[in-house]
Amino acid sequence: MNRSTAQKLVGLIGHPVGHSISPQFQQAAFDASRLSVRYERWDTPDGELKRRVETLRGANYLGANVTVPHKQSVLELVDAVAEEVRLAGAANCIVHHAGRLVAHNTDVDGFRRALTEEMGAAAAGRPVAIIGAGGAARAVAVALDREGASEIVVLNRGLERARRLASEIGPLLRASLRAGPLDGDAARLISACGLIVNCTSVGLAGSADEGSSPLPAAALPPGAAVVDIVANPLVTPLLEAAARGGRPVLGGLAMLVHQGALSFELWTGLPAPLNVMLPAARAAMGLSDAEQPGAAKGSR
Ligand code: ATR
């Protein structure tokens, strides 16, 4: 990206968008890279989505991030979709190239980068479990498949949704996918898994499930690594229980910042200044640098 051109715009398309910390850590990244770019919040109710996406074709727009509830509906409004979008069935990033709009899903590689940075090859050659069967679970399933998981067990409160996820993306992945209920049988179904990833919103601060865990501590296999994509609180009840049993744990902040870093790189063609983005994300959450990384005030 040419650093000397007039100010460019990029922003977050969703409804609501007020809770997101992306504007803070993305703006910090543009400023640190000395790029004349403003990252805005674009609150977009359903009826305004088409018009909002069309504005991105303007010469001064780099693109956008996309969040709830538009991650799927935006696919019909762009000109092309990246491979991850096809697999995950959703996009969280749009990149503008000379009037053309391309949708990407940086949650997939954002999760992979966070996982490998913090936990190495935790999924490679092993059975893994995903709790939840929504859009986040789909992106994580694609990521874990690319990380070489041998089998992916998807457990969800609504069993039909887990089955649908398995039947829709199972044939596209190398790993075998198995669906199960998130009930008393969960411990048995995940007993052989080396990695457990919570992709539900259970435990999220401010939600009805704040303070809860999607799995009882006794259901966690003794040696398994545990990841929670919920980013606020910093340490969810699930991670607390997992860590108490001596398991390696990873919270949602790393994935949140890495998906943002990949978006930054797609928009600008420049390496993202992670050393600036992570502290900015932590500051936006009201955390001091002394506190351990792990969570955010985002929707997750
Ligand atoms: P996202 O796009 O972020 O994945 P989503 O598509 O709304 O969000 O999916 C939310 C996930 O959290 C689902 O797997 C949901 O389970 P159901 O399909 O059974 O609704 C799960 N979830 C939300 N609240 C839950 C709760 N209290 N207990 C268990 N799972 C819950």
PDB file of N, CA and C and ligand atoms in Angstrom, residues 132-137 156-158 161 182 199-202 209 300, ligand 1:
ATOM      1  N   GLY A 132     -19.645 -26.934  20.394  1.00  0.00           N
ATOM      2  CA  GLY A 132     -20.391 -25.924  19.646  1.00  0.00           C
ATOM      3  C   GLY A 132     -20.451 -26.300  18.181  1.00  0.00           C
ATOM      4  N   ALA A 133     -21.442 -25.752  17.486  1.00  0.00           N
ATOM      5  CA  ALA A 133     -21.608 -26.111  16.075  1.00  0.00           C
ATOM      6  C   ALA A 133     -22.070 -24.915  15.249  1.00  0.00           C
ATOM      7  N   GLY A 134     -21.762 -23.692  15.721  1.00  0.00           N
ATOM      8  CA  GLY A 134     -22.120 -22.486  14.978  1.00  0.00           C
ATOM      9  C   GLY A 134     -21.018 -22.099  14.000  1.00  0.00           C
ATOM     10  N   GLY A 135     -21.017 -20.819  13.606  1.00  0.00           N
ATOM     11  CA  GLY A 135     -20.042 -20.343  12.632  1.00  0.00           C
ATOM     12  C   GLY A 135     -18.610 -20.439  13.125  1.00  0.00           C
ATOM     13  N   ALA A 136     -18.397 -20.129  14.403  1.00  0.00           N
ATOM     14  CA  ALA A 136     -17.037 -20.196  14.954  1.00  0.00           C
ATOM     15  C   ALA A 136     -16.536 -21.634  14.944  1.00  0.00           C
ATOM     16  N   ALA A 137     -17.422 -22.576  15.275  1.00  0.00           N
ATOM     17  CA  ALA A 137     -17.039 -23.999  15.291  1.00  0.00           C
ATOM     18  C   ALA A 137     -16.626 -24.457  13.891  1.00  0.00           C
ATOM     19  N   ASN A 156     -22.505 -30.682  20.435  1.00  0.00           N
ATOM     20  CA  ASN A 156     -23.340 -29.489  20.539  1.00  0.00           C
ATOM     21  C   ASN A 156     -24.593 -29.774  21.343  1.00  0.00           C
ATOM     22  N   ARG A 157     -25.072 -28.716  22.025  1.00  0.00           N
ATOM     23  CA  ARG A 157     -26.318 -28.842  22.791  1.00  0.00           C
ATOM     24  C   ARG A 157     -27.432 -29.335  21.861  1.00  0.00           C
ATOM     25  N   GLY A 158     -27.563 -28.703  20.721  1.00  0.00           N
ATOM     26  CA  GLY A 158     -28.524 -29.169  19.721  1.00  0.00           C
ATOM     27  C   GLY A 158     -27.827 -30.171  18.808  1.00  0.00           C
ATOM     28  N   ARG A 161     -27.742 -29.770  14.894  1.00  0.00           N
ATOM     29  CA  ARG A 161     -26.829 -28.774  14.318  1.00  0.00           C
ATOM     30  C   ARG A 161     -25.419 -29.357  14.181  1.00  0.00           C
ATOM     31  N   LEU A 182     -23.981 -32.625  23.531  1.00  0.00           N
ATOM     32  CA  LEU A 182     -23.250 -32.038  24.660  1.00  0.00           C
ATOM     33  C   LEU A 182     -24.064 -32.360  25.920  1.00  0.00           C
ATOM     34  N   CYS A 199     -16.155 -23.550  21.336  1.00  0.00           N
ATOM     35  CA  CYS A 199     -16.619 -22.592  20.316  1.00  0.00           C
ATOM     36  C   CYS A 199     -18.047 -22.157  20.599  1.00  0.00           C
ATOM     37  N   THR A 200     -18.530 -22.360  21.823  1.00  0.00           N
ATOM     38  CA  THR A 200     -19.828 -21.808  22.202  1.00  0.00           C
ATOM     39  C   THR A 200     -19.589 -20.475  22.905  1.00  0.00           C
ATOM     40  N   SER A 201     -20.673 -19.773  23.203  1.00  0.00           N
ATOM     41  CA  SER A 201     -20.542 -18.500  23.909  1.00  0.00           C
ATOM     42  C   SER A 201     -20.657 -18.690  25.418  1.00  0.00           C
ATOM     43  N   VAL A 202     -20.674 -19.940  25.879  1.00  0.00           N
ATOM     44  CA  VAL A 202     -20.835 -20.193  27.319  1.00  0.00           C
ATOM     45  C   VAL A 202     -19.612 -19.672  28.085  1.00  0.00           C
ATOM     46  N   ASP A 209     -24.895 -16.815  30.219  1.00  0.00           N
ATOM     47  CA  ASP A 209     -24.055 -17.950  30.637  1.00  0.00           C
ATOM     48  C   ASP A 209     -22.739 -17.521  31.267  1.00  0.00           C
ATOM     49  N   ARG A 300     -16.805 -12.348  21.550  1.00  0.00           N
ATOM     50  CA  ARG A 300     -16.183 -13.559  22.054  1.00  0.00           C
ATOM     51  C   ARG A 300     -14.993 -13.175  22.900  1.00  0.00           C
TER      52      ARG A 300
HETATM   53  P1  ATR B   1     -20.994 -18.264  16.323  1.00  0.00           P
HETATM   54  O1  ATR B   1     -21.251 -17.809  14.915  1.00  0.00           O
HETATM   55  O2  ATR B   1     -20.196 -17.303  17.119  1.00  0.00           O
HETATM   56  O3  ATR B   1     -20.445 -19.657  16.369  1.00  0.00           O
HETATM   57  P2  ATR B   1     -23.668 -19.181  16.811  1.00  0.00           P
HETATM   58  O4  ATR B   1     -23.740 -19.623  15.399  1.00  0.00           O
HETATM   59  O5  ATR B   1     -24.832 -18.424  17.395  1.00  0.00           O
HETATM   60  O6  ATR B   1     -22.407 -18.264  17.069  1.00  0.00           O
HETATM   61  O7  ATR B   1     -23.394 -20.481  17.704  1.00  0.00           O
HETATM   62  C1  ATR B   1     -23.397 -20.439  19.090  1.00  0.00           C
HETATM   63  C2  ATR B   1     -22.982 -21.801  19.642  1.00  0.00           C
HETATM   64  O8  ATR B   1     -23.008 -21.719  21.076  1.00  0.00           O
HETATM   65  C3  ATR B   1     -23.933 -22.941  19.276  1.00  0.00           C
HETATM   66  O9  ATR B   1     -23.188 -24.132  19.157  1.00  0.00           O
HETATM   67  C4  ATR B   1     -24.870 -22.997  20.502  1.00  0.00           C
HETATM   68  O10 ATR B   1     -25.476 -24.236  20.711  1.00  0.00           O
HETATM   69  P3  ATR B   1     -26.938 -24.567  20.045  1.00  0.00           P
HETATM   70  O11 ATR B   1     -26.690 -24.797  18.591  1.00  0.00           O
HETATM   71  O12 ATR B   1     -27.404 -25.763  20.756  1.00  0.00           O
HETATM   72  O13 ATR B   1     -27.796 -23.337  20.299  1.00  0.00           O
HETATM   73  C5  ATR B   1     -23.868 -22.746  21.593  1.00  0.00           C
HETATM   74  N1  ATR B   1     -24.477 -22.296  22.851  1.00  0.00           N
HETATM   75  C6  ATR B   1     -24.974 -21.071  23.136  1.00  0.00           C
HETATM   76  N2  ATR B   1     -25.450 -21.039  24.394  1.00  0.00           N
HETATM   77  C7  ATR B   1     -25.246 -22.286  24.930  1.00  0.00           C
HETATM   78  C8  ATR B   1     -25.497 -22.902  26.196  1.00  0.00           C
HETATM   79  N3  ATR B   1     -26.075 -22.219  27.186  1.00  0.00           N
HETATM   80  N4  ATR B   1     -25.138 -24.192  26.358  1.00  0.00           N
HETATM   81  C9  ATR B   1     -24.537 -24.891  25.382  1.00  0.00           C
HETATM   82  N5  ATR B   1     -24.259 -24.373  24.154  1.00  0.00           N
HETATM   83  C10 ATR B   1     -24.619 -23.095  23.933  1.00  0.00           C
END
